[in-house]
Coordinates of C-alpha atoms in Angstrom, one line a residue:
M1 CA 3.0 22.3 -5.7
T2 CA 0.8 20.8 -3.0
H3 CA -1.2 17.6 -3.4
V4 CA -4.5 17.5 -1.6
L5 CA -7.1 14.7 -1.2
L6 CA -10.7 15.8 -1.5
I7 CA -13.8 13.6 -1.0
K8 CA -17.1 14.5 -2.6
T9 CA -20.0 14.8 -0.2
P10 CA -23.5 16.1 -1.0
G11 CA -23.1 19.7 -2.1
A12 CA -19.4 20.1 -1.1
W13 CA -15.9 18.7 -1.0
A14 CA -14.5 17.4 2.3
N15 CA -10.8 17.2 3.3
G16 CA -9.6 13.7 2.8
D17 CA -6.5 13.6 4.9
P18 CA -4.6 15.6 7.6
E19 CA -2.3 17.2 5.0
T20 CA -5.3 18.6 3.2
V21 CA -6.8 19.9 6.4
D22 CA -3.4 21.7 7.1
F23 CA -3.2 23.1 3.5
H24 CA -6.9 24.2 3.7
S25 CA -6.4 26.0 7.0
K26 CA -3.5 28.1 5.5
I27 CA -5.7 29.5 2.7
K28 CA -7.3 32.9 3.6
L29 CA -11.0 33.6 2.9
G30 CA -11.3 35.1 -0.6
E31 CA -7.9 33.8 -1.8
S32 CA -7.9 32.0 -5.2
I33 CA -6.1 28.8 -5.9
H34 CA -5.8 26.8 -9.1
A35 CA -6.1 23.0 -9.1
D36 CA -5.9 20.1 -11.6
F37 CA -8.1 17.3 -10.6
K38 CA -7.5 13.6 -11.1
R39 CA -10.0 10.8 -10.2
M40 CA -8.3 8.5 -7.7
R41 CA -8.5 4.8 -7.0
N42 CA -11.0 3.3 -4.6
A43 CA -9.5 4.4 -1.2
A44 CA -11.4 1.6 0.6
F45 CA -9.8 -1.0 -1.6
H46 CA -6.4 0.6 -1.1
R47 CA -6.9 0.2 2.7
K48 CA -8.0 -3.4 2.1
L49 CA -4.7 -4.2 0.4
F50 CA -2.8 -2.7 3.3
S51 CA -4.9 -4.8 5.7
L52 CA -4.1 -7.9 3.7
L53 CA -0.4 -7.0 3.9
T54 CA -0.6 -6.3 7.6
I55 CA -2.2 -9.7 8.2
G56 CA 0.4 -11.4 6.1
F57 CA 3.2 -9.6 8.0
E58 CA 1.7 -10.7 11.3
Y59 CA 1.5 -14.4 10.2
W60 CA 5.0 -14.3 8.6
E61 CA 7.8 -15.7 10.7
P62 CA 11.3 -14.9 9.3
P63 CA 14.1 -17.3 9.9
D64 CA 15.9 -17.0 13.3
L65 CA 19.4 -16.1 12.3
T66 CA 22.2 -13.7 13.3
T67 CA 24.6 -12.1 10.9
K68 CA 28.0 -10.3 11.5
W69 CA 25.9 -7.1 11.7
G70 CA 23.5 -8.5 14.3
K71 CA 20.1 -10.0 14.3
P72 CA 17.9 -8.8 11.5
E73 CA 14.5 -7.4 12.5
K74 CA 11.1 -7.9 10.9
N75 CA 10.2 -4.7 8.9
F76 CA 6.8 -4.0 7.4
K77 CA 8.1 -1.6 4.7
R78 CA 10.6 -4.2 3.4
F79 CA 7.9 -7.0 3.6
R80 CA 5.5 -4.9 1.5
K81 CA 8.1 -4.2 -1.1
D82 CA 9.2 -7.9 -1.3
V83 CA 5.6 -9.1 -1.6
T84 CA 5.0 -6.5 -4.4
I85 CA 8.1 -7.7 -6.2
L86 CA 7.2 -11.4 -5.8
A87 CA 3.7 -10.5 -7.2
G88 CA 5.4 -9.2 -10.4
Y89 CA 5.2 -5.5 -9.9
Y90 CA 8.8 -4.2 -10.1
H91 CA 11.3 -2.5 -12.3
N92 CA 15.1 -2.8 -12.6
V93 CA 17.4 0.1 -11.6
F94 CA 21.1 0.5 -12.0
R95 CA 23.3 1.2 -9.0
L96 CA 26.3 3.5 -8.9
D97 CA 28.6 0.4 -8.8
G98 CA 27.2 -0.8 -12.1
T99 CA 25.1 -3.6 -10.7
F100 CA 21.4 -3.5 -10.8
R101 CA 18.6 -4.2 -8.3
I102 CA 14.9 -4.9 -8.5
E103 CA 12.7 -2.2 -7.0
A104 CA 9.0 -2.6 -6.1
D105 CA 6.6 -0.5 -8.2
S106 CA 4.9 2.3 -6.3
I107 CA 1.4 1.4 -5.3
S108 CA 0.5 5.0 -4.4
F109 CA -2.8 6.5 -5.7
G110 CA -1.2 8.5 -8.4
N111 CA 1.1 5.8 -9.8
M112 CA -1.3 2.9 -10.5
E113 CA -4.6 2.7 -12.3
Q114 CA -7.6 1.0 -10.5
C115 CA -7.7 -2.0 -12.9
V116 CA -4.0 -2.7 -12.3
F117 CA -4.4 -2.3 -8.6
D118 CA -7.3 -4.8 -8.6
K119 CA -5.0 -7.4 -10.2
L120 CA -2.2 -6.5 -7.8
Y121 CA -4.5 -7.3 -4.8
Q122 CA -5.1 -10.8 -6.2
D123 CA -1.5 -11.3 -7.0
V124 CA -0.4 -10.3 -3.5
L125 CA -2.9 -12.7 -2.0
T126 CA -1.5 -15.5 -4.2
V127 CA 2.1 -14.7 -3.0
L128 CA 1.0 -14.6 0.6
L129 CA -0.8 -18.0 0.3
K130 CA 2.3 -19.5 -1.3
K131 CA 5.0 -18.0 0.9
I132 CA 3.3 -18.1 4.4
P133 CA 2.3 -21.6 5.5
M134 CA -0.2 -20.4 8.1
M135 CA -2.1 -18.3 5.5
S136 CA -2.2 -21.2 3.0
K137 CA -3.9 -23.3 5.7
I138 CA -6.6 -20.6 6.2
G139 CA -7.4 -20.2 2.5
A140 CA -8.1 -17.3 0.2
D141 CA -11.8 -16.9 1.1
E142 CA -11.2 -16.8 4.8
I143 CA -8.3 -14.4 4.4
D144 CA -10.6 -12.1 2.4
K145 CA -13.2 -12.2 5.2
L146 CA -10.4 -11.7 7.8
T147 CA -9.2 -8.6 5.8
D148 CA -12.7 -7.2 5.8
K149 CA -13.0 -7.7 9.6
F150 CA -9.6 -6.1 10.1
L151 CA -10.9 -3.0 8.2
E152 CA -13.8 -2.7 10.6
F153 CA -11.4 -2.1 13.5
A154 CA -9.0 0.2 11.6

């Protein structure tokens, strides 16, 4: 099964991402396809969350340390997951050795309703303000404005 992203425009549907363009180009004229449609979250707000996370990642300074495996690197994917967990959006999973770990909940379009996602944004902002000293000095309103400006350039 293929997942496509369509955006409604006046009188037609437009491809919403490169994967949809690729899928669309492989369908021959006159060929029939079947689809189940699902209304998605606000894509602009989804981008705003990732802008907020990017700004937080840029302001965050991890400790300068070296382990027996070398110097750890700053990693956006790990940062996003850790912030999501600290915001309270996680689940416990068992590992093969019998221990468990905390995994971040998925924030993809299909896995979270818009109302939950709205709360997630506020909870992520709260975590960033508490955990990143530079962001707490700026304040929530200024960070929100900075996030909007960041989106203009994206």
